PDB file of C-alpha atoms in Angstrom:
ATOM      1  CA  MET A   3     111.682  88.202  93.719  1.00 85.00           C
ATOM      2  CA  ARG A   4     115.099  88.842  92.234  1.00 92.00           C
ATOM      3  CA  PRO A   5     118.217  88.041  94.273  1.00 94.00           C
ATOM      4  CA  PHE A   6     120.035  90.916  95.957  1.00 93.00           C
ATOM      5  CA  SER A   7     123.789  91.087  96.442  1.00 89.00           C
ATOM      6  CA  LEU A   8     125.600  94.140  97.713  1.00 86.00           C
ATOM      7  CA  GLY A   9     128.540  93.206  95.512  1.00 82.00           C
ATOM      8  CA  ASP A  10     126.351  93.313  92.391  1.00 82.00           C
ATOM      9  CA  THR A  11     125.496  96.968  93.008  1.00 81.00           C
ATOM     10  CA  GLY A  12     129.065  98.064  92.392  1.00 81.00           C
ATOM     11  CA  LYS A  13     128.770 100.486  95.320  1.00 87.00           C
ATOM     12  CA  GLY A  14     131.165 100.810  98.229  1.00 88.00           C
ATOM     13  CA  SER A  15     128.999 101.819 101.159  1.00 94.00           C
ATOM     14  CA  VAL A  16     125.848 101.099 103.147  1.00 97.00           C
ATOM     15  CA  GLY A  17     123.687 103.923 104.463  1.00 97.00           C
ATOM     16  CA  VAL A  18     121.939 103.792 107.840  1.00 97.00           C
ATOM     17  CA  LEU A  19     118.907 105.887 108.827  1.00 97.00           C
ATOM     18  CA  VAL A  20     117.722 105.726 112.438  1.00 96.00           C
ATOM     19  CA  THR A  21     114.606 106.626 114.362  1.00 94.00           C
ATOM     20  CA  PRO A  22     115.085 109.635 116.674  1.00 93.00           C
ATOM     21  CA  SER A  23     112.793 108.150 119.306  1.00 88.00           C
ATOM     22  CA  MET A  24     114.823 105.079 120.339  1.00 89.00           C
ATOM     23  CA  GLU A  25     118.412 104.140 121.099  1.00 92.00           C
ATOM     24  CA  CYS A  26     119.994 102.546 118.020  1.00 94.00           C
ATOM     25  CA  GLY A  27     123.653 102.709 119.091  1.00 94.00           C
ATOM     26  CA  PRO A  28     124.182  98.948 119.546  1.00 95.00           C
ATOM     27  CA  GLN A  29     122.706  98.193 116.122  1.00 96.00           C
ATOM     28  CA  VAL A  30     124.859 100.862 114.444  1.00 96.00           C
ATOM     29  CA  LEU A  31     127.992  99.362 116.038  1.00 97.00           C
ATOM     30  CA  LEU A  32     126.934  95.923 114.839  1.00 97.00           C
ATOM     31  CA  LEU A  33     126.433  97.275 111.318  1.00 97.00           C
ATOM     32  CA  GLN A  34     129.848  98.961 111.311  1.00 97.00           C
ATOM     33  CA  ALA A  35     131.559  95.711 112.319  1.00 97.00           C
ATOM     34  CA  TRP A  36     129.676  93.760 109.653  1.00 97.00           C
ATOM     35  CA  ALA A  37     130.435  96.357 106.965  1.00 96.00           C
ATOM     36  CA  ALA A  38     134.149  96.227 107.797  1.00 96.00           C
ATOM     37  CA  GLU A  39     134.063  92.448 107.273  1.00 95.00           C
ATOM     38  CA  GLN A  40     132.404  93.006 103.874  1.00 94.00           C
ATOM     39  CA  GLY A  41     134.931  95.655 102.871  1.00 94.00           C
ATOM     40  CA  VAL A  42     132.387  98.471 102.572  1.00 95.00           C
ATOM     41  CA  GLY A  43     131.888 101.753 104.414  1.00 95.00           C
ATOM     42  CA  VAL A  44     128.938 103.007 106.440  1.00 96.00           C
ATOM     43  CA  GLU A  45     127.205 106.313 105.673  1.00 95.00           C
ATOM     44  CA  GLU A  46     125.289 107.747 108.606  1.00 95.00           C
ATOM     45  CA  LEU A  47     122.192 109.313 107.079  1.00 96.00           C
ATOM     46  CA  GLY A  48     120.966 110.958 110.266  1.00 95.00           C
ATOM     47  CA  THR A  49     117.473 110.448 111.635  1.00 95.00           C
ATOM     48  CA  SER A  50     114.140 110.079 109.899  1.00 92.00           C
ATOM     49  CA  ALA A  51     113.231 113.502 111.309  1.00 91.00           C
ATOM     50  CA  ALA A  52     116.296 115.197 109.766  1.00 91.00           C
ATOM     51  CA  PRO A  53     117.871 112.916 107.135  1.00 92.00           C
ATOM     52  CA  ASN A  54     120.986 113.572 105.101  1.00 91.00           C
ATOM     53  CA  GLY A  55     121.239 113.007 101.362  1.00 86.00           C
ATOM     54  CA  LEU A  56     122.570 109.830  99.773  1.00 88.00           C
ATOM     55  CA  THR A  57     125.911 109.702  97.975  1.00 84.00           C
ATOM     56  CA  SER A  58     126.459 107.975  94.665  1.00 84.00           C
ATOM     57  CA  GLY A  59     128.479 105.251  96.386  1.00 90.00           C
ATOM     58  CA  CYS A  60     125.624 103.917  98.501  1.00 94.00           C
ATOM     59  CA  GLY A  61     124.305 100.490  97.435  1.00 94.00           C
ATOM     60  CA  LEU A  62     121.909  99.718 100.293  1.00 96.00           C
ATOM     61  CA  VAL A  63     120.013 101.713 102.932  1.00 97.00           C
ATOM     62  CA  ILE A  64     119.296 100.153 106.310  1.00 98.00           C
ATOM     63  CA  ALA A  65     116.461 101.730 108.295  1.00 97.00           C
ATOM     64  CA  LEU A  66     116.422 101.203 112.057  1.00 97.00           C
ATOM     65  CA  GLY A  67     112.997 102.043 113.476  1.00 95.00           C
ATOM     66  CA  GLY A  68     109.318 101.625 112.707  1.00 91.00           C
ATOM     67  CA  ASP A  69     107.393 101.925 109.461  1.00 89.00           C
ATOM     68  CA  GLY A  70     107.741 105.727 109.555  1.00 88.00           C
ATOM     69  CA  THR A  71     111.539 105.465 109.472  1.00 93.00           C
ATOM     70  CA  ILE A  72     111.387 102.863 106.705  1.00 93.00           C
ATOM     71  CA  LEU A  73     109.069 105.114 104.687  1.00 90.00           C
ATOM     72  CA  ARG A  74     111.537 107.974 104.994  1.00 91.00           C
ATOM     73  CA  ALA A  75     114.372 105.682 103.892  1.00 94.00           C
ATOM     74  CA  LEU A  76     112.350 104.602 100.849  1.00 93.00           C
ATOM     75  CA  GLN A  77     111.760 108.223  99.885  1.00 88.00           C
ATOM     76  CA  LEU A  78     115.536 108.777  99.985  1.00 91.00           C
ATOM     77  CA  ALA A  79     116.398 105.567  98.152  1.00 93.00           C
ATOM     78  CA  MET A  80     113.763 105.339  95.424  1.00 89.00           C
ATOM     79  CA  PRO A  81     115.119 108.048  93.089  1.00 86.00           C
ATOM     80  CA  HIS A  82     118.465 106.212  93.099  1.00 89.00           C
ATOM     81  CA  GLU A  83     116.858 102.746  92.666  1.00 91.00           C
ATOM     82  CA  ILE A  84     118.493 101.559  95.899  1.00 94.00           C
ATOM     83  CA  GLY A  85     117.046  98.849  98.127  1.00 96.00           C
ATOM     84  CA  VAL A  86     116.005  99.416 101.757  1.00 97.00           C
ATOM     85  CA  LEU A  87     116.413  96.840 104.532  1.00 98.00           C
ATOM     86  CA  GLY A  88     113.981  97.723 107.327  1.00 97.00           C
ATOM     87  CA  ILE A  89     114.709  96.593 110.886  1.00 97.00           C
ATOM     88  CA  ASN A  90     111.676  96.902 113.121  1.00 93.00           C
ATOM     89  CA  PHE A  91     111.921  98.521 116.542  1.00 90.00           C
ATOM     90  CA  GLY A  92     108.148  98.424 117.088  1.00 75.00           C
ATOM     91  CA  THR A  93     105.425  95.776 116.902  1.00 66.00           C
ATOM     92  CA  VAL A  94     103.999  94.579 113.551  1.00 60.00           C
ATOM     93  CA  GLY A  95     106.194  96.470 111.094  1.00 70.00           C
ATOM     94  CA  PHE A  96     104.484  95.856 107.745  1.00 79.00           C
ATOM     95  CA  LEU A  97     107.494  97.201 105.861  1.00 89.00           C
ATOM     96  CA  ALA A  98     110.282  95.754 107.999  1.00 92.00           C
ATOM     97  CA  ASP A  99     112.219  92.618 107.130  1.00 94.00           C
ATOM     98  CA  CYS A 100     112.687  91.506 110.730  1.00 93.00           C
ATOM     99  CA  HIS A 101     112.759  92.610 114.362  1.00 92.00           C
ATOM    100  CA  ARG A 102     115.883  94.257 115.767  1.00 94.00           C
ATOM    101  CA  ASP A 103     116.629  91.080 117.775  1.00 94.00           C
ATOM    102  CA  ASP A 104     117.361  89.355 114.444  1.00 95.00           C
ATOM    103  CA  PHE A 105     119.431  92.189 112.937  1.00 97.00           C
ATOM    104  CA  GLN A 106     122.674  90.217 112.987  1.00 97.00           C
ATOM    105  CA  GLY A 107     120.930  87.279 111.338  1.00 97.00           C
ATOM    106  CA  ALA A 108     119.579  89.564 108.606  1.00 97.00           C
ATOM    107  CA  LEU A 109     123.072  90.936 107.907  1.00 97.00           C
ATOM    108  CA  GLU A 110     124.467  87.396 107.722  1.00 97.00           C
ATOM    109  CA  ARG A 111     121.722  86.432 105.240  1.00 97.00           C
ATOM    110  CA  VAL A 112     122.580  89.451 103.081  1.00 96.00           C
ATOM    111  CA  ALA A 113     126.266  88.473 103.117  1.00 95.00           C
ATOM    112  CA  GLY A 114     125.327  84.858 102.352  1.00 95.00           C
ATOM    113  CA  GLY A 115     123.372  85.736  99.209  1.00 94.00           C
ATOM    114  CA  GLU A 116     119.956  84.879 100.672  1.00 96.00           C
ATOM    115  CA  ALA A 117     118.412  88.342 100.272  1.00 97.00           C
ATOM    116  CA  ARG A 118     115.728  89.136  97.694  1.00 96.00           C
ATOM    117  CA  ILE A 119     114.311  92.339  96.214  1.00 96.00           C
ATOM    118  CA  ASP A 120     110.618  92.955  96.856  1.00 94.00           C
ATOM    119  CA  GLU A 121     109.495  95.596  94.339  1.00 94.00           C
ATOM    120  CA  ARG A 122     106.468  97.743  95.214  1.00 93.00           C
ATOM    121  CA  THR A 123     104.449 100.359  93.342  1.00 94.00           C
ATOM    122  CA  ALA A 124     104.893 103.832  94.798  1.00 95.00           C
ATOM    123  CA  LEU A 125     103.199 107.115  93.914  1.00 96.00           C
ATOM    124  CA  VAL A 126     104.257 110.495  92.578  1.00 95.00           C
ATOM    125  CA  ALA A 127     102.083 113.458  93.531  1.00 95.00           C
ATOM    126  CA  THR A 128     102.233 116.754  91.645  1.00 94.00           C
ATOM    127  CA  ILE A 129     100.728 119.724  93.454  1.00 89.00           C
ATOM    128  CA  GLY A 130      99.579 122.418  91.054  1.00 78.00           C
ATOM    129  CA  THR A 131     101.150 125.457  92.616  1.00 66.00           C
ATOM    130  CA  GLU A 132     103.495 127.894  90.874  1.00 69.00           C
ATOM    131  CA  PRO A 133     105.961 126.353  90.410  1.00 76.00           C
ATOM    132  CA  ALA A 134     104.449 122.870  90.650  1.00 79.00           C
ATOM    133  CA  ARG A 135     105.805 120.670  93.436  1.00 86.00           C
ATOM    134  CA  THR A 136     106.430 116.938  92.973  1.00 90.00           C
ATOM    135  CA  VAL A 137     106.790 114.526  95.900  1.00 90.00           C
ATOM    136  CA  ILE A 138     107.125 110.754  96.249  1.00 91.00           C
ATOM    137  CA  ALA A 139     104.670 108.784  98.374  1.00 93.00           C
ATOM    138  CA  PHE A 140     105.233 105.140  99.222  1.00 93.00           C
ATOM    139  CA  ASN A 141     102.018 104.695 101.253  1.00 93.00           C
ATOM    140  CA  ASP A 142      99.492 107.381 100.448  1.00 96.00           C
ATOM    141  CA  VAL A 143      98.541 110.920  99.570  1.00 97.00           C
ATOM    142  CA  VAL A 144      95.736 112.307 101.745  1.00 96.00           C
ATOM    143  CA  VAL A 145      93.842 115.446 100.745  1.00 96.00           C
ATOM    144  CA  ALA A 146      91.941 116.658 103.818  1.00 94.00           C
ATOM    145  CA  ARG A 147      90.078 119.742 104.999  1.00 94.00           C
ATOM    146  CA  LEU A 148      91.506 121.914 107.751  1.00 90.00           C
ATOM    147  CA  PRO A 149      89.511 121.266 110.947  1.00 87.00           C
ATOM    148  CA  GLY A 150      87.013 123.976 111.798  1.00 86.00           C
ATOM    149  CA  HIS A 151      86.743 125.331 108.240  1.00 88.00           C
ATOM    150  CA  GLY A 152      83.689 123.517 106.847  1.00 91.00           C
ATOM    151  CA  THR A 153      83.418 120.813 104.194  1.00 94.00           C
ATOM    152  CA  ALA A 154      85.933 119.631 101.608  1.00 94.00           C
ATOM    153  CA  ARG A 155      84.441 119.827  98.124  1.00 94.00           C
ATOM    154  CA  LEU A 156      86.414 117.815  95.601  1.00 94.00           C
ATOM    155  CA  ARG A 157      86.185 116.328  92.131  1.00 94.00           C
ATOM    156  CA  VAL A 158      88.133 113.126  91.537  1.00 95.00           C
ATOM    157  CA  GLU A 159      89.022 112.120  87.973  1.00 96.00           C
ATOM    158  CA  ALA A 160      90.616 108.938  86.625  1.00 95.00           C
ATOM    159  CA  ASP A 161      92.401 109.477  83.305  1.00 92.00           C
ATOM    160  CA  GLY A 162      90.317 112.588  82.589  1.00 92.00           C
ATOM    161  CA  GLU A 163      86.922 111.115  83.500  1.00 95.00           C
ATOM    162  CA  VAL A 164      85.045 112.266  86.595  1.00 94.00           C
ATOM    163  CA  VAL A 165      84.444 109.301  88.935  1.00 93.00           C
ATOM    164  CA  LEU A 166      83.603 111.026  92.238  1.00 92.00           C
ATOM    165  CA  GLN A 167      82.098 114.316  93.388  1.00 92.00           C
ATOM    166  CA  LEU A 168      82.917 114.492  97.083  1.00 93.00           C
ATOM    167  CA  ARG A 169      81.487 116.470  99.966  1.00 94.00           C
ATOM    168  CA  GLY A 170      83.100 115.494 103.228  1.00 94.00           C
ATOM    169  CA  ASP A 171      86.489 115.416 104.966  1.00 95.00           C
ATOM    170  CA  GLY A 172      88.657 114.636 101.924  1.00 95.00           C
ATOM    171  CA  VAL A 173      90.099 111.633 100.085  1.00 96.00           C
ATOM    172  CA  VAL A 174      92.897 109.060 100.431  1.00 97.00           C
ATOM    173  CA  VAL A 175      94.888 108.011  97.346  1.00 98.00           C
ATOM    174  CA  ALA A 176      96.934 104.955  98.323  1.00 98.00           C
ATOM    175  CA  SER A 177      99.421 102.537  96.811  1.00 97.00           C
ATOM    176  CA  PRO A 178      98.767  98.801  97.331  1.00 96.00           C
ATOM    177  CA  THR A 179     101.311  98.783 100.167  1.00 92.00           C
ATOM    178  CA  GLY A 180      99.694 101.850 101.738  1.00 93.00           C
ATOM    179  CA  SER A 181      96.234 100.348 101.444  1.00 94.00           C
ATOM    180  CA  THR A 182      96.643  98.766 104.895  1.00 90.00           C
ATOM    181  CA  ALA A 183      97.324 102.133 106.549  1.00 90.00           C
ATOM    182  CA  TYR A 184      94.936 105.130 106.589  1.00 93.00           C
ATOM    183  CA  ASN A 185      92.976 103.644 103.687  1.00 95.00           C
ATOM    184  CA  VAL A 186      91.731 100.653 105.700  1.00 94.00           C
ATOM    185  CA  GLY A 187      90.808 102.896 108.627  1.00 92.00           C
ATOM    186  CA  ALA A 188      88.703 104.972 106.227  1.00 93.00           C
ATOM    187  CA  GLY A 189      86.794 101.889 105.051  1.00 93.00           C
ATOM    188  CA  GLY A 190      88.863 101.015 101.972  1.00 95.00           C
ATOM    189  CA  PRO A 191      90.150  97.559 100.999  1.00 95.00           C
ATOM    190  CA  ALA A 192      93.439  95.947 101.955  1.00 94.00           C
ATOM    191  CA  VAL A 193      95.138  95.302  98.603  1.00 95.00           C
ATOM    192  CA  ALA A 194      97.918  92.771  98.025  1.00 93.00           C
ATOM    193  CA  PRO A 195     101.150  94.770  97.599  1.00 91.00           C
ATOM    194  CA  SER A 196     102.170  92.790  94.524  1.00 90.00           C
ATOM    195  CA  LEU A 197      99.331  94.355  92.519  1.00 93.00           C
ATOM    196  CA  ASP A 198      99.938  97.342  90.261  1.00 94.00           C
ATOM    197  CA  ALA A 199      97.024  99.494  91.401  1.00 96.00           C
ATOM    198  CA  ILE A 200      95.950 102.789  92.977  1.00 97.00           C
ATOM    199  CA  VAL A 201      93.239 102.900  95.656  1.00 98.00           C
ATOM    200  CA  VAL A 202      90.938 105.935  96.089  1.00 97.00           C
ATOM    201  CA  THR A 203      88.857 106.145  99.286  1.00 97.00           C
ATOM    202  CA  PRO A 204      86.663 109.121 100.316  1.00 96.00           C
ATOM    203  CA  LEU A 205      86.847 110.379 103.908  1.00 95.00           C
ATOM    204  CA  ALA A 206      83.490 110.777 105.700  1.00 89.00           C
ATOM    205  CA  THR A 207      81.805 111.628 102.421  1.00 88.00           C
ATOM    206  CA  GLN A 208      78.196 112.770 102.030  1.00 83.00           C
ATOM    207  CA  GLY A 209      76.006 111.440  99.226  1.00 74.00           C
ATOM    208  CA  SER A 210      78.539 109.179  97.442  1.00 78.00           C
ATOM    209  CA  ARG A 211      77.532 105.555  96.848  1.00 81.00           C
ATOM    210  CA  LEU A 212      81.173 104.489  96.367  1.00 85.00           C
ATOM    211  CA  ARG A 213      83.009 103.605  99.559  1.00 89.00           C
ATOM    212  CA  SER A 214      86.256 103.040  97.661  1.00 94.00           C
ATOM    213  CA  LEU A 215      87.636 102.518  94.161  1.00 95.00           C
ATOM    214  CA  VAL A 216      90.597 100.416  92.954  1.00 97.00           C
ATOM    215  CA  LEU A 217      92.147 101.784  89.755  1.00 96.00           C
ATOM    216  CA  ASP A 218      94.673 100.365  87.334  1.00 96.00           C
ATOM    217  CA  GLY A 219      98.238 101.309  88.222  1.00 95.00           C
ATOM    218  CA  GLY A 220      98.620 103.030  84.847  1.00 95.00           C
ATOM    219  CA  ASP A 221      95.804 105.497  85.540  1.00 97.00           C
ATOM    220  CA  THR A 222      96.324 109.100  86.626  1.00 97.00           C
ATOM    221  CA  VAL A 223      94.211 110.327  89.533  1.00 97.00           C
ATOM    222  CA  ARG A 224      93.352 114.035  89.467  1.00 96.00           C
ATOM    223  CA  VAL A 225      91.904 115.687  92.584  1.00 96.00           C
ATOM    224  CA  ALA A 226      90.477 119.139  91.855  1.00 94.00           C
ATOM    225  CA  THR A 227      89.246 121.467  94.571  1.00 91.00           C
ATOM    226  CA  GLU A 228      86.105 123.547  94.080  1.00 90.00           C
ATOM    227  CA  PRO A 229      86.059 127.271  94.902  1.00 89.00           C
ATOM    228  CA  SER A 230      83.492 126.728  97.675  1.00 91.00           C
ATOM    229  CA  SER A 231      85.627 124.098  99.431  1.00 93.00           C
ATOM    230  CA  ALA A 232      87.093 124.477 102.891  1.00 93.00           C
ATOM    231  CA  PRO A 233      90.884 125.056 102.915  1.00 92.00           C
ATOM    232  CA  LEU A 234      92.728 121.823 102.118  1.00 93.00           C
ATOM    233  CA  ARG A 235      96.125 120.312 102.665  1.00 93.00           C
ATOM    234  CA  ALA A 236      97.954 117.326 101.184  1.00 93.00           C
ATOM    235  CA  GLU A 237      99.691 114.942 103.557  1.00 94.00           C
ATOM    236  CA  ILE A 238     102.353 112.631 102.089  1.00 93.00           C
ATOM    237  CA  ASP A 239     102.979 109.343 103.925  1.00 90.00           C
ATOM    238  CA  GLY A 240     101.689 110.925 107.126  1.00 87.00           C
ATOM    239  CA  ARG A 241     104.642 113.291 107.394  1.00 80.00           C
ATOM    240  CA  ILE A 242     105.030 115.915 104.667  1.00 78.00           C
ATOM    241  CA  ILE A 243     102.269 118.507 104.492  1.00 85.00           C
ATOM    242  CA  HIS A 244     101.539 120.980 101.695  1.00 87.00           C
ATOM    243  CA  ASP A 245      98.725 123.517 101.673  1.00 87.00           C
ATOM    244  CA  LEU A 246      96.703 123.319  98.460  1.00 87.00           C
ATOM    245  CA  PRO A 247      95.843 126.424  96.459  1.00 83.00           C
ATOM    246  CA  MET A 248      92.151 127.306  96.239  1.00 84.00           C
ATOM    247  CA  PRO A 249      90.993 126.369  93.722  1.00 83.00           C
ATOM    248  CA  GLY A 250      93.736 123.918  92.910  1.00 86.00           C
ATOM    249  CA  VAL A 251      94.682 120.538  91.446  1.00 92.00           C
ATOM    250  CA  LEU A 252      96.698 117.588  92.693  1.00 94.00           C
ATOM    251  CA  GLU A 253      97.656 114.705  90.385  1.00 96.00           C
ATOM    252  CA  VAL A 254      98.791 111.276  91.518  1.00 97.00           C
ATOM    253  CA  ARG A 255     100.277 108.539  89.337  1.00 97.00           C
ATOM    254  CA  ALA A 256     102.502 105.509  89.773  1.00 96.00           C
ATOM    255  CA  ALA A 257     106.177 106.360  90.173  1.00 94.00           C
ATOM    256  CA  PRO A 258     108.402 105.531  87.171  1.00 91.00           C
ATOM    257  CA  HIS A 259     110.606 103.332  89.368  1.00 89.00           C
ATOM    258  CA  LYS A 260     109.518 100.692  91.858  1.00 92.00           C
ATOM    259  CA  ALA A 261     110.373 101.006  95.517  1.00 93.00           C
ATOM    260  CA  ARG A 262     112.708  98.215  96.619  1.00 96.00           C
ATOM    261  CA  LEU A 263     112.421  96.467  99.966  1.00 96.00           C
ATOM    262  CA  ILE A 264     115.132  93.957 100.798  1.00 97.00           C
ATOM    263  CA  ARG A 265     113.844  90.665 102.219  1.00 96.00           C
ATOM    264  CA  THR A 266     116.153  88.192 103.951  1.00 96.00           C
ATOM    265  CA  ARG A 267     113.518  85.705 105.131  1.00 90.00           C
ATOM    266  CA  PRO A 268     110.149  84.398 103.954  1.00 85.00           C
ATOM    267  CA  ARG A 269     107.062  86.362 105.002  1.00 77.00           C
ATOM    268  CA  THR A 270     103.655  86.905 103.453  1.00 79.00           C
ATOM    269  CA  PHE A 271     101.266  89.813 103.207  1.00 80.00           C
ATOM    270  CA  TYR A 272      98.451  87.635 104.527  1.00 82.00           C
ATOM    271  CA  SER A 273     100.229  86.634 107.737  1.00 79.00           C
ATOM    272  CA  ASP A 274     101.159  90.275 108.356  1.00 74.00           C
ATOM    273  CA  LEU A 275      97.543  91.279 107.739  1.00 78.00           C
ATOM    274  CA  ALA A 276      96.246  88.685 110.197  1.00 77.00           C
ATOM    275  CA  ARG A 277      98.652  89.880 112.897  1.00 71.00           C
ATOM    276  CA  GLY A 278      98.253  93.588 112.292  1.00 64.00           C
ATOM    277  CA  LEU A 279      94.546  94.226 111.739  1.00 52.00           C
TER     278      LEU A 279
END
């Protein structure tokens, strides 16, 4: 991992995004005091449910909450190639750097030059409506049938070649980091987040011999709906939902820029996996 220094970014402020479900006031006050000592400002980015946009002067985003809040912060920060420091208010926190009880220690490690940049592959999904919509997914893109409307009928292609014909509930297309989320629950593999890969896992499929498929990170995944399919929707990182046209196409590929998580202490994917699964 490359070192991270707020001074090296050339930016004059730190953004903070908070969870709407818990009280984050003490942590925000702590951040403001620390930022004043560092000679930088604090941008309040709102909550993960209703975030504000980033300014060009922001060099770091701090997310106070669970993995959902950190995911939202990553979606804001990735287009600007800004790092995100996640402070966990929950239990495991796969994406977080540390628990909120160690927030002050994390800030001190950032100021002391101990922080590192953990780069992760993220996904870009293009939904073939008119006009086409493009969204960023850090964890996964899930194409699923609407309950009560029959069976999802899909064709999944990898770089133009058909690899799956699905009849079932839908399909999960996950990044390596997102492989430990919905993908694992659907029977897919947990993939080390350092890999450059895309994971495709059918949901409750009928007649397919493949339980899951790990593709090269340079491949493009194309999910095409058949005219006889039940109505479908795309869910991005468990939050953003788009109805798919019928018939329609959704394409997923690796994002051109890596997502950047800021790490201030040693931790491994394998220890997190053992604690969280």
